[in-house]
Coordinates of C-alpha atoms in Angstrom, one line a residue:
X1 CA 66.0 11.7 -1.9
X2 CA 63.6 9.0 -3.1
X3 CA 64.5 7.4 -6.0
X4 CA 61.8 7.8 -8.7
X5 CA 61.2 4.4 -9.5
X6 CA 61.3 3.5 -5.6
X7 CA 58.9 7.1 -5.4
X8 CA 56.1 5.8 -7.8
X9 CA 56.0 2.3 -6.5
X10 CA 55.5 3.7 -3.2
X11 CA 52.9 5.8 -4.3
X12 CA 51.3 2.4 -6.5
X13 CA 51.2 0.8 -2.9
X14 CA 49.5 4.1 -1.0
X15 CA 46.8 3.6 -4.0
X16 CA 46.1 0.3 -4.2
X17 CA 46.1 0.6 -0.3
X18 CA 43.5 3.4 -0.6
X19 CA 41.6 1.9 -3.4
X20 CA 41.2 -1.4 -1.6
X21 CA 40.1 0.8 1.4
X22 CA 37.4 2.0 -0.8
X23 CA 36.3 -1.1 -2.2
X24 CA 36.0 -2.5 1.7
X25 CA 34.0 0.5 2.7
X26 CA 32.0 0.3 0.0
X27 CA 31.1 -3.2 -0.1
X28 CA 30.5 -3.2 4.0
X29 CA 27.9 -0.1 2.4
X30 CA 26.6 -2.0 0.0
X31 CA 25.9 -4.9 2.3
X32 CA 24.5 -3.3 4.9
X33 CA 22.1 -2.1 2.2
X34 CA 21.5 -5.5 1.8
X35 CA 20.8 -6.2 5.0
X36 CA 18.1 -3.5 5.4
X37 CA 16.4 -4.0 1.9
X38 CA 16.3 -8.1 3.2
X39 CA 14.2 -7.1 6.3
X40 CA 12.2 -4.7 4.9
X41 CA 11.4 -6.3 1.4
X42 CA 12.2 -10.5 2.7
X43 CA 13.0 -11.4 -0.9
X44 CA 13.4 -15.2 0.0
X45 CA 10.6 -15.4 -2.5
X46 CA 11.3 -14.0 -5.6
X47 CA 8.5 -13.0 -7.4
X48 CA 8.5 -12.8 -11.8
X49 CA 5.8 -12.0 -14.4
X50 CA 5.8 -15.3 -15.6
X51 CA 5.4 -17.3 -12.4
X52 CA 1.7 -19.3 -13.1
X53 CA 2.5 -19.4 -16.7
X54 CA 3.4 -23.2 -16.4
X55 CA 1.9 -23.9 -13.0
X56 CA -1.6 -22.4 -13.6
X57 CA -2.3 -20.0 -16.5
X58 CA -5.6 -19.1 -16.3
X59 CA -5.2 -17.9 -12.3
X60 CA -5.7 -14.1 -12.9
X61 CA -8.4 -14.7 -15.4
X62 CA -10.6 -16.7 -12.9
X63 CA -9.5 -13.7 -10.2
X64 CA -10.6 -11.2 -13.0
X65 CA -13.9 -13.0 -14.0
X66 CA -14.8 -13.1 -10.3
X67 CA -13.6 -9.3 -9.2
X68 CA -16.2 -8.2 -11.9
X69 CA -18.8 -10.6 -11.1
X70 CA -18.9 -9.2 -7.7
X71 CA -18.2 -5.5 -8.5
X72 CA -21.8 -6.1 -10.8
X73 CA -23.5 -6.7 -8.1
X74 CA -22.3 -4.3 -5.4
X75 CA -19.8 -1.4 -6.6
X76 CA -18.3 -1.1 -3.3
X77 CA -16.4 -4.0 -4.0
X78 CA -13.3 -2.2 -6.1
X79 CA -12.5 0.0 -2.7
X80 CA -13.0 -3.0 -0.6
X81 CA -10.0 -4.9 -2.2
X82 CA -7.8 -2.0 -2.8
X83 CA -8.0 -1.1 0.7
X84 CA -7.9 -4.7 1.8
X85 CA -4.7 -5.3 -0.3
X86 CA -2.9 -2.2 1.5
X87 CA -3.5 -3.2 5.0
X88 CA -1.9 -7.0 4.0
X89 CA 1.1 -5.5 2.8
X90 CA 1.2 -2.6 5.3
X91 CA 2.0 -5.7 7.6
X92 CA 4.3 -8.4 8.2
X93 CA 4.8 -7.8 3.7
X94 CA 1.7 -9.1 1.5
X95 CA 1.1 -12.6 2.9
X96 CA -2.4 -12.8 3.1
X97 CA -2.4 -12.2 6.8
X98 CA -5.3 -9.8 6.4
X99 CA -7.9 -13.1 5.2
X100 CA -7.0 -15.4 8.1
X101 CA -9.9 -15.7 10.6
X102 CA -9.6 -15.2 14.3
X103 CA -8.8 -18.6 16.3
X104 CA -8.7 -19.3 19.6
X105 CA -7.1 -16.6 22.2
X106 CA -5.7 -15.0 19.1
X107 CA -7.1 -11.8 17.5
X108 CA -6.5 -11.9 13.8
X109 CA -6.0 -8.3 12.1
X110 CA -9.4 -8.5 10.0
X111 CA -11.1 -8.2 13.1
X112 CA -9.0 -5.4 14.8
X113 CA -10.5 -1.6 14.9
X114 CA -8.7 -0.5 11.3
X115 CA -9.8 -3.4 9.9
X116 CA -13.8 -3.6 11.0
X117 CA -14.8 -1.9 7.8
X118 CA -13.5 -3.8 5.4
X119 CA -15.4 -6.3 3.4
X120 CA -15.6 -8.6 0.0
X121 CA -13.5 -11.1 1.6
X122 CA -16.0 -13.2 -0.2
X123 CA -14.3 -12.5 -3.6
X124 CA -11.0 -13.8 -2.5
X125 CA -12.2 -17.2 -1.0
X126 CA -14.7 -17.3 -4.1
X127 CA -11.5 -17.0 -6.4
X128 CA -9.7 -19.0 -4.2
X129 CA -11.9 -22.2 -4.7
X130 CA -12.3 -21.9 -8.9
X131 CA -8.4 -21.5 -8.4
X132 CA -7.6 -24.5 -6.7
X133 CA -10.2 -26.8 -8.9
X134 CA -8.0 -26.3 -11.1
X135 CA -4.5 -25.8 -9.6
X136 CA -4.6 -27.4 -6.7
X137 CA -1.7 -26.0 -4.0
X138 CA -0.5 -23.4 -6.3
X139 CA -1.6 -20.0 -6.0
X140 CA -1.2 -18.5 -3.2
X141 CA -4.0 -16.1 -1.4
X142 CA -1.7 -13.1 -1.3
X143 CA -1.4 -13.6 -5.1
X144 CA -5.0 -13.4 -5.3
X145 CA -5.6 -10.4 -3.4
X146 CA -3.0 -8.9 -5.7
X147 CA -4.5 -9.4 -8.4
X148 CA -8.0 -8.9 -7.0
X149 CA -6.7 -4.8 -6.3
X150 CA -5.2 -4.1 -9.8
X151 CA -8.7 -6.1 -11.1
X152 CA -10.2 -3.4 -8.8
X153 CA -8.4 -0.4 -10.0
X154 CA -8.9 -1.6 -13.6
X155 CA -12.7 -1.7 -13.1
X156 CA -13.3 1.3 -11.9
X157 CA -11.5 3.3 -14.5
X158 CA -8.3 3.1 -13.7
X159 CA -4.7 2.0 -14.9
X160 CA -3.7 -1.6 -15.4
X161 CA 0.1 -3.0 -14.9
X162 CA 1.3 -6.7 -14.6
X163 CA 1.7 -7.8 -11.2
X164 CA 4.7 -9.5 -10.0
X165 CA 3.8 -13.1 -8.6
X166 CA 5.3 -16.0 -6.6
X167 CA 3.8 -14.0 -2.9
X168 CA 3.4 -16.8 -0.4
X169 CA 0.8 -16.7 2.7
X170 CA 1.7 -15.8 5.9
X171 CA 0.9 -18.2 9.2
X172 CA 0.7 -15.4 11.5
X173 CA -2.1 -12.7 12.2
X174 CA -2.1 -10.4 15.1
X175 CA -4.9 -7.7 15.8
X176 CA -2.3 -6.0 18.0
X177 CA -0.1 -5.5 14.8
X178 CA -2.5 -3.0 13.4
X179 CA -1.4 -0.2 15.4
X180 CA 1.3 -0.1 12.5
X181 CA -0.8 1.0 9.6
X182 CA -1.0 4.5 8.6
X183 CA -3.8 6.2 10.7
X184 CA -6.1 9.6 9.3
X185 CA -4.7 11.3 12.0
X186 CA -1.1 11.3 11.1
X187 CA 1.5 14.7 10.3
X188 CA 3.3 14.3 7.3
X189 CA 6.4 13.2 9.9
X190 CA 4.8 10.3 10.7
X191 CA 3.6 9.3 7.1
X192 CA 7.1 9.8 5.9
X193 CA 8.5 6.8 8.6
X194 CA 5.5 4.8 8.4
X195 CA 6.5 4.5 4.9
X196 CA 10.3 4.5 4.7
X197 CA 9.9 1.4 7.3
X198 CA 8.3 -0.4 4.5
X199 CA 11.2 0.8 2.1
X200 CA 8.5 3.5 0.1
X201 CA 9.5 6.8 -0.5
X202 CA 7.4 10.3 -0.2
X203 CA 7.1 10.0 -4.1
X204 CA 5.3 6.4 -3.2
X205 CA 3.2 8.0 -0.1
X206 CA 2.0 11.3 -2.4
X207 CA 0.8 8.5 -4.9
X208 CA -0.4 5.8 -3.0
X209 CA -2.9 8.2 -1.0
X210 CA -4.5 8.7 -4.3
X211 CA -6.2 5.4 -3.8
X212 CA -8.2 7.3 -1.4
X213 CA -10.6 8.3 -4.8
X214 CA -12.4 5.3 -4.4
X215 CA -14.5 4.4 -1.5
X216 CA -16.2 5.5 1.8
X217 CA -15.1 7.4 5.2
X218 CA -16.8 6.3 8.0
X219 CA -17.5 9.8 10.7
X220 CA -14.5 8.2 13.4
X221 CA -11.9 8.7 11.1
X222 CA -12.4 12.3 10.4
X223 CA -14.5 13.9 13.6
X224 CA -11.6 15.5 14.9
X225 CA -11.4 17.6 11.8
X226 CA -14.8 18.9 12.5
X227 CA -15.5 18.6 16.1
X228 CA -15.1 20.9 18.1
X229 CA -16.2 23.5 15.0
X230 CA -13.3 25.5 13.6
X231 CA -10.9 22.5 15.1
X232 CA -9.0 22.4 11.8
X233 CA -8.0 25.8 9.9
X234 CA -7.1 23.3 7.0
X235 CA -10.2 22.2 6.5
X236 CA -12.8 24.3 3.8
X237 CA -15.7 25.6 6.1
X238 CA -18.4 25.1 4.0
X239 CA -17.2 21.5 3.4
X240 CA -16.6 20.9 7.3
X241 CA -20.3 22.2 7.7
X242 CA -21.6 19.3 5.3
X243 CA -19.6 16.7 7.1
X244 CA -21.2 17.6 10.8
X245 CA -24.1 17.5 9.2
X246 CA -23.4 13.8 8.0
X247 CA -21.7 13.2 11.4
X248 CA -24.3 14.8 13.9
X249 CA -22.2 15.6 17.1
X250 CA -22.2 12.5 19.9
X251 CA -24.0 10.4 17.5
X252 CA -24.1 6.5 18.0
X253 CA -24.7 5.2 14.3
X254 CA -21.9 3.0 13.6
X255 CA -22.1 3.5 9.2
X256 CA -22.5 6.9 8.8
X257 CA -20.0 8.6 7.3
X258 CA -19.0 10.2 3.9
X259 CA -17.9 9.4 0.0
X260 CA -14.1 9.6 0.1
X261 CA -15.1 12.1 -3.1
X262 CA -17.9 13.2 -5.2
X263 CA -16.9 9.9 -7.7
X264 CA -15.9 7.1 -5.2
X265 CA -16.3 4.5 -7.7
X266 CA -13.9 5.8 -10.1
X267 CA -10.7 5.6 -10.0
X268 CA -9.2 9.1 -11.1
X269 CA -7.2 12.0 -10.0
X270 CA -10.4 14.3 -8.0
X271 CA -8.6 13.0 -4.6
X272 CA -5.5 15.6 -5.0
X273 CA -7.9 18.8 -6.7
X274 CA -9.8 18.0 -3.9
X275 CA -7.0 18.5 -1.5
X276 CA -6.0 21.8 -2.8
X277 CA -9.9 23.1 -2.2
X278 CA -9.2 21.5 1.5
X279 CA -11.7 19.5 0.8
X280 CA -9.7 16.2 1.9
X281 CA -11.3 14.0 4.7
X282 CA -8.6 13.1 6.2
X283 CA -5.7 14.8 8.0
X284 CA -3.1 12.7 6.8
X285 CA -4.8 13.7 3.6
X286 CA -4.1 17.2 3.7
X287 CA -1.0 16.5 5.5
X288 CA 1.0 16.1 1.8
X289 CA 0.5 20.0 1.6
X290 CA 2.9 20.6 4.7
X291 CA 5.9 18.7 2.9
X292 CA 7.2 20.9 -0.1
X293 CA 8.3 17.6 -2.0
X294 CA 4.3 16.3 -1.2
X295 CA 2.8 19.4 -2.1
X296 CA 4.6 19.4 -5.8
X297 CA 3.3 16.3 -6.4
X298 CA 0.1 17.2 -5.1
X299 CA -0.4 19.9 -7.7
X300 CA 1.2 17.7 -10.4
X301 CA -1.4 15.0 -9.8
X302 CA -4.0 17.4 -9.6
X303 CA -3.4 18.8 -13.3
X304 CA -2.4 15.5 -14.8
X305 CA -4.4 12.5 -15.1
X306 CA -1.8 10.3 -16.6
X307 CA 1.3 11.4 -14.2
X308 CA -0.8 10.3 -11.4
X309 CA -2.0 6.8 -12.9
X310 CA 1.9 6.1 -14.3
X311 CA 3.4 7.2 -10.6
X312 CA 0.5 5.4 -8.9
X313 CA 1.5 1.9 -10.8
X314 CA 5.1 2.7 -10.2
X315 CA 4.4 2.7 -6.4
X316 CA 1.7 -0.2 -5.9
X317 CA 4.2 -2.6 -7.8
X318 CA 6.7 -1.6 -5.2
X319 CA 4.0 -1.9 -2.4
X320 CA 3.2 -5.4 -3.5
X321 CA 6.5 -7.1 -3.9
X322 CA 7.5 -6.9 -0.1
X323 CA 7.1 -10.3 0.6
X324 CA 6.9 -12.0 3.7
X325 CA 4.6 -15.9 3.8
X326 CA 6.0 -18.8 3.9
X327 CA 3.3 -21.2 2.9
X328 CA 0.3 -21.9 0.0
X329 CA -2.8 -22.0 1.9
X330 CA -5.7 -24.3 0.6
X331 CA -8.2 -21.9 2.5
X332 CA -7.5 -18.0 2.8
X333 CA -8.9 -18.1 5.9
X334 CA -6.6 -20.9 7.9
X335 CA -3.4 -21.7 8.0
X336 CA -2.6 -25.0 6.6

């Protein structure tokens, strides 16, 4: 019979075994975690609030001054760098990659079929320019455009937040890379691991679609919702009718297309009441009312103002902190 002294030292060792067993298992967890989070998000550059404070104080109010300068002139602008900010960080992190020209043999992403609608690149080199009269070297572009899309979102109505900076500018641009954005056509399946690839979650996708309330549809991104008629049993028929009749059948205009809603230069919550009327233009749109987490948040954007602006902030700062440059660009447009 075991003595009980020898009994509970025993039992001490079977613990501390068991416990140190735990700690290894979770700490090979835990780092493995790591190891995801670090391809996903490539913190290598940290980003902070207070980054330009020293460096270059007055960056976001020349971004500001210029965002507003533009959007007086032409109120497409907002949408333009909102959507323009998405595609950068939808690939290879926020780096800027989006503003670097074509060169050569190689097809940069601003010229590959996502991309051909997008404009106001203007604003960022304008920015860009002021920025480096004054701070030579310091700011990068992908900064810029971040601040350029909360400028955006802040002009047309919507919420502001701080953005995190320190974002560096990517040396690479591929137009063959843009096959990994989120395309109208998508199931809520393949929302839901375009996102998670990027580290978002569905509360992130339900309010980063939102964004769609600003802006413009061109008819290729949403004919086969209404062609051949009836196509799409999601879609309200009177609304489908309105859209052929924007979108006449085999037609060759290249900029026809339709207001993403009946307010597409304000920045508010129409996009998700619109949804539950079917009156979204996109399948990927009404796509969040398939997924019964989605489709609660659907509703509770739809009735709330303020719970979609607060989760919308949430998720755009977590959108623009995957990082992924490794270099200050001079010129948005080149490398250095």
């Amino acid at each position: 019979m075991l003595n009980y002294h020898t009994h509970t030292h025993t039992h001490k060792n079977l613990v501390g075994r068991a416990e140190k067993a735990l700690i290894m298992a979770f700490n090979v967890a835990f780092l493995s975690t790591l190891l995801i989070l670090s391809v996903v998000f490539s913190p290598g550059n940290a980003l902070s609030l207070n980054y330009y404070d020293k460096t270059c104080p007055t960056a976001e109010s020349i971004v500001t001054n210029t965002v507003k300068t533009a959007t007086s002139r032409d109120k497409t602008v907002p949408a333009a760098l909102l959507r323009m900010h998405f595609h950068d960080c939808f690939i290879r992190g926020c780096d800027g990659s989006i503003l670097l020209n074509s060169k050569g043999n190689n097809k940069a992403e601003k010229d590959a079929p996502p991309n051909g609608s997008l404009h106001a690149f203007f604003v960022i080199d304008s920015a860009k320019k002021q920025i480096e009269s004054v701070c030579p070297g310091v700011v990068s572009c992908a900064d810029i455009l971040a601040f350029a899309a909360r400028d955006a979102v802040v002009l047309s109505g919507g919420p502001t937040w701080d953005v995190p900076k320190g974002r560096k500018d990517g040396r690479t641009s591929r137009a063959s890379e843009t096959t990994s954005l989120p395309a109208p056509t998508f199931n809520i399946s393949q929302l839901q691991q375009n996102f998670r690839q990027r580290g978002l979650s569905m509360d992130d996708l339900a309010a980063l679609l939102g964004a769609h309330t600003l802006g413009f549809a061109h008819c290729s991104s949403f004919e086969s919702r209404i062609y051949p008629q009836n196509s799409d049993p999601t879609l309200n028929p009177t609304f489908a009718d309105r859209l052929r009749s924007l979108c006449p059948v085999n037609h060759k205009a290249k900029n026809l297309g339709s207001a993403n809603d009946p307010s597409p230069t304000t920045f508010d919550n129409t996009y998700y009441r619109l949804l539950l009327q079917q009156k979204s233009l996109f399948h990927s749109d009404q796509a969040l009312l398939t997924n019964p987490k989605t489709k609660g948040l659907v509703y509770k954007f739809a009735s709330s103002h303020k719970a979609f602006t607060e989760a919308f902030v949430h998720s755009i700062i977590k959108l623009s902190s995957i990082t992924g440059g490794q270099e200050v660009r001079k010129d948005c447009r080149v490398v250095n």
